[in-house]
């Protein structure tokens, strides 16, 4: 296929095709955006096993984890054991402009890096997922402010960004040597402490029907899970992007303020994700200890689901 353009040795094709239905943007717009923000997005992707969400013309979006066999030899990769599927996975490492452009040409719209680099966890993350509501984002913001207060009560600090959808992500960088088990435990305990600050607003209930219209404090992102990267576009109408914010600005914005078209101009020469991110912190022992007493949400939900199914059959 003849290239429309070549950048950094990468042939770019079909650049004037619509990106996806409702995008209001072309594949060229995606390529131009990722190239424009490469100095911000590459640092949050570097050395992290990468999953991407791609969208082909006339097809539903799909998540790609395994690096395709047709990938160029210069795309770096890492082999990781996937406990859920019980098999080795080969993930791409998107460390440079050339690889980023190759993914853009593959119509990779969303970039979901692992929360570890070199096999070591780097951040505690809470995903604030609001209920379906006319005011969903403001509810997520209120939930994020509870998390910020819970962190402050322990002498910790985090950075915040929009998810690019209706939610908010809080990232807390942790010191080297933090184990996966302790990080997962601390994440559960942080969510529980934030919930206790305002149980009418926030919940840690993993089963959707138990959330009662509250903001879900998702504590399941530790370990092998991923979270959409700062600056990544999302497959949503208008192509919003996950955008970093100062805590003071969180209540003044809407997710639609930050899109593939508007974000580069808002960033100018800055990198707010790097600028707002605190230094790595040591997790308090009492937080970790509390977390180890809290059941893993997915496991607890699985057992509860089976119990409810048995109860329904017995009726």
XYZ file of C-alpha atoms in Angstrom:
315
model
C 0.000 0.000 0.000
C 1.421 3.363 -1.008
C 2.216 5.651 1.888
C 0.525 9.046 2.153
C 3.466 10.277 4.188
C 6.591 8.996 5.933
C 7.756 10.204 9.342
C 10.825 8.931 11.169
C 10.980 6.046 8.703
C 7.372 4.979 9.355
C 5.036 4.786 6.365
C 1.657 6.334 7.187
C -1.335 5.261 5.122
C -5.003 6.193 4.623
C -4.529 9.349 6.629
C -7.704 11.019 5.403
C -10.024 8.188 6.470
C -12.472 8.958 9.309
C -11.017 7.696 12.587
C -14.290 6.122 13.755
C -17.995 6.948 13.705
C -18.651 10.049 15.784
C -14.982 10.979 16.076
C -15.220 14.110 13.985
C -11.559 13.419 13.207
C -9.416 11.535 10.731
C -6.562 9.104 11.096
C -4.271 12.031 10.215
C -5.629 13.921 13.222
C -4.712 10.972 15.462
C -1.194 10.753 14.021
C -0.678 14.516 14.315
C -1.941 14.580 17.909
C 0.237 11.710 19.126
C 3.236 13.197 17.374
C 2.552 16.592 18.956
C 2.357 15.163 22.509
C 5.064 12.517 22.110
C 7.401 14.171 24.621
C 4.662 13.889 27.266
C 3.099 10.523 26.481
C 6.279 8.533 25.824
C 7.586 8.961 29.410
C 4.374 7.394 30.790
C 4.593 4.478 28.321
C 8.328 3.781 28.447
C 9.383 0.330 29.737
C 5.757 -0.619 30.491
C 4.014 -3.578 28.822
C 1.447 -1.912 26.574
C -2.084 -2.821 25.565
C -3.825 -0.658 22.975
C -7.399 -0.274 21.786
C -7.566 -0.162 18.002
C -10.447 0.660 15.704
C -10.579 -0.470 12.078
C -13.023 0.930 9.514
C -16.408 -0.782 9.804
C -15.401 -2.819 12.867
C -15.945 -2.572 16.592
C -12.959 -1.359 18.656
C -10.833 -4.143 20.123
C -8.076 -4.349 22.713
C -4.761 -5.701 21.480
C -2.443 -7.126 24.114
C -0.147 -9.477 22.230
C 2.201 -7.720 19.824
C 1.254 -8.873 16.285
C 3.744 -11.088 14.496
C 3.814 -8.585 11.620
C 5.177 -5.830 13.872
C 8.516 -4.411 12.664
C 11.613 -5.914 14.241
C 12.515 -2.536 15.769
C 9.404 -2.522 17.999
C 10.730 -3.634 21.392
C 8.733 -6.182 23.363
C 8.649 -8.015 26.668
C 7.324 -11.466 27.553
C 4.986 -11.554 30.560
C 3.155 -14.435 32.230
C -0.581 -13.640 32.299
C -2.073 -15.276 35.367
C -5.678 -14.765 34.234
C -5.230 -16.591 30.918
C -2.407 -18.839 32.153
C -0.098 -18.155 29.215
C 2.874 -16.116 28.121
C 2.010 -12.811 26.483
C 4.293 -10.681 24.325
C 3.612 -7.018 24.957
C 5.005 -4.080 23.019
C 7.173 -1.465 24.697
C 6.448 1.954 23.245
C 9.679 3.762 24.044
C 10.234 6.092 21.111
C 8.609 8.274 18.465
C 8.992 5.651 15.750
C 7.035 3.043 17.720
C 4.380 5.580 18.685
C 3.888 6.522 15.027
C 3.686 2.848 14.052
C 0.901 2.333 16.599
C -0.884 5.440 15.323
C -0.731 4.023 11.799
C -2.240 0.818 13.188
C -5.163 2.983 14.354
C -4.316 2.472 18.017
C -6.406 5.179 19.659
C -6.174 4.236 23.334
C -2.901 3.438 25.139
C -3.151 1.352 28.306
C 0.280 0.781 29.902
C 0.862 -1.539 32.845
C 1.252 0.013 36.283
C 4.706 -1.475 36.640
C 8.011 -1.015 34.871
C 10.806 -3.565 34.857
C 8.552 -5.896 36.850
C 8.219 -3.448 39.748
C 5.052 -1.520 40.670
C 5.366 2.241 40.401
C 1.989 3.707 41.361
C -1.015 3.090 43.552
C -4.098 3.948 41.480
C -7.747 4.498 42.300
C -10.226 4.695 39.429
C -13.271 6.799 40.345
C -16.237 5.475 38.368
C -19.419 7.514 38.793
C -22.947 6.195 38.215
C -24.879 6.979 35.052
C -26.116 10.452 35.829
C -26.519 13.845 34.188
C -23.829 15.069 36.566
C -21.557 11.997 36.447
C -18.245 13.819 36.202
C -18.905 16.148 39.125
C -19.743 13.101 41.249
C -16.443 11.511 40.224
C -14.667 14.738 41.175
C -16.272 14.687 44.619
C -15.114 11.095 45.009
C -11.581 12.053 43.992
C -11.543 14.811 46.600
C -12.431 12.195 49.239
C -9.424 10.172 48.097
C -7.244 13.270 48.307
C -8.428 13.881 51.870
C -7.788 10.248 52.842
C -4.270 10.539 51.416
C -3.622 13.818 53.218
C -4.735 12.255 56.504
C -1.831 9.820 56.093
C 0.680 12.384 54.923
C 0.504 11.166 51.314
C -0.189 13.000 48.063
C -1.305 12.043 44.583
C -1.842 13.420 41.106
C -5.177 13.497 39.307
C -6.348 13.298 35.705
C -9.558 12.860 33.801
C -10.076 9.359 32.467
C -11.129 10.736 29.109
C -14.569 9.249 29.720
C -16.750 10.173 32.706
C -14.362 9.239 35.505
C -11.238 10.411 37.296
C -7.941 8.663 38.109
C -5.802 9.314 41.183
C -2.151 8.185 40.972
C 0.155 7.900 43.994
C 3.801 7.126 43.119
C 5.395 4.569 45.463
C 9.008 3.952 46.395
C 11.074 1.208 44.810
C 10.795 -2.065 46.674
C 7.033 -1.845 47.247
C 5.652 -5.340 46.654
C 2.634 -6.079 44.493
C 0.778 -7.655 47.437
C 1.359 -4.688 49.728
C 0.439 -2.227 46.984
C -2.824 -4.066 46.291
C -3.591 -4.153 50.003
C -2.883 -0.440 50.429
C -5.133 0.338 47.458
C -8.016 -1.540 49.079
C -7.454 0.222 52.383
C -7.234 3.657 50.770
C -10.555 3.064 49.005
C -12.131 1.915 52.284
C -10.863 5.005 54.119
C -12.172 7.325 51.417
C -15.533 5.545 51.525
C -15.754 6.050 55.295
C -15.344 9.804 54.833
C -18.663 9.993 52.959
C -20.484 6.652 52.610
C -23.494 8.430 51.103
C -21.355 9.449 48.117
C -18.766 6.709 47.652
C -18.729 2.928 47.713
C -16.224 0.100 47.346
C -18.968 -2.350 46.299
C -17.616 -4.283 43.319
C -21.017 -5.673 42.285
C -22.748 -2.938 40.292
C -26.215 -3.591 41.689
C -24.882 -2.985 45.206
C -23.555 0.521 44.477
C -26.891 2.302 44.968
C -26.050 5.147 42.614
C -22.775 6.008 44.356
C -19.295 6.662 43.007
C -17.373 3.398 42.777
C -13.863 3.566 44.248
C -12.231 0.887 42.127
C -9.295 -0.578 44.025
C -8.607 -3.425 41.575
C -5.991 -1.703 39.401
C -2.960 -3.052 41.268
C -0.923 -5.943 39.896
C -1.279 -6.769 36.231
C -4.103 -4.329 35.500
C -3.760 -1.322 33.231
C -5.090 2.234 33.264
C -5.372 4.470 30.240
C -2.287 6.676 29.990
C -2.217 10.385 30.622
C -2.607 12.148 27.251
C -4.118 9.060 25.591
C -7.126 9.644 23.338
C -10.311 7.676 24.009
C -12.739 6.089 21.571
C -15.595 8.407 22.440
C -17.491 11.021 20.425
C -15.194 13.973 19.777
C -12.100 11.951 20.807
C -11.528 13.241 24.352
C -8.147 12.596 25.952
C -7.130 11.645 29.474
C -5.835 14.956 30.740
C -3.797 15.822 33.881
C -5.083 18.568 36.147
C -4.069 20.506 39.218
C -6.310 19.597 42.138
C -7.443 23.217 42.315
C -8.773 23.021 38.742
C -10.636 19.750 39.056
C -14.025 21.284 39.891
C -13.783 23.872 37.093
C -13.576 21.578 34.054
C -15.510 18.976 32.064
C -14.098 15.934 30.229
C -15.082 17.429 26.878
C -12.721 20.347 27.453
C -9.795 18.087 26.568
C -9.842 16.513 23.125
C -7.480 15.423 20.397
C -7.970 18.878 18.860
C -7.766 21.089 21.967
C -5.215 19.352 24.196
C -1.999 20.319 22.344
C -2.870 24.014 22.556
C -3.749 23.736 26.239
C -0.435 22.029 26.967
C 1.675 24.578 25.093
C 5.215 23.636 26.204
C 4.210 22.123 29.546
C 3.868 18.599 30.894
C 1.337 18.837 33.743
C 1.381 15.105 34.480
C 5.091 15.210 35.267
C 4.713 18.583 36.946
C 1.872 17.569 39.289
C 3.221 14.100 40.160
C 4.648 13.930 43.709
C 7.901 12.158 44.486
C 7.615 8.406 45.214
C 6.282 7.750 48.718
C 6.486 4.927 51.219
C 3.129 3.375 52.052
C 2.243 3.638 55.758
C 2.468 0.313 57.563
C -0.990 0.670 59.116
C -2.523 1.262 55.676
C -0.905 -1.885 54.300
C -1.883 -3.858 57.401
C -5.499 -2.748 57.151
C -5.586 -3.637 53.469
C -4.456 -7.190 54.100
C -7.612 -7.687 56.194
C -9.884 -6.577 53.305
C -10.910 -9.302 50.834
C -9.875 -8.924 47.205
C -12.894 -7.328 45.529
C -13.046 -9.549 42.441
C -12.723 -12.742 44.479
C -15.300 -11.600 47.018
C -17.693 -10.597 44.215
C -17.248 -13.965 42.506
C -18.165 -15.864 45.689
C -21.083 -13.532 46.391
C -22.355 -13.950 42.837
C -22.313 -17.727 43.222
C -24.102 -17.460 46.584
C -26.833 -15.281 45.092
C -27.211 -17.634 42.127
C -27.692 -20.586 44.491
C -30.244 -18.587 46.479
C -32.206 -17.749 43.334
C -32.250 -21.400 42.250
C -33.513 -22.417 45.677
C -36.463 -20.011 45.565
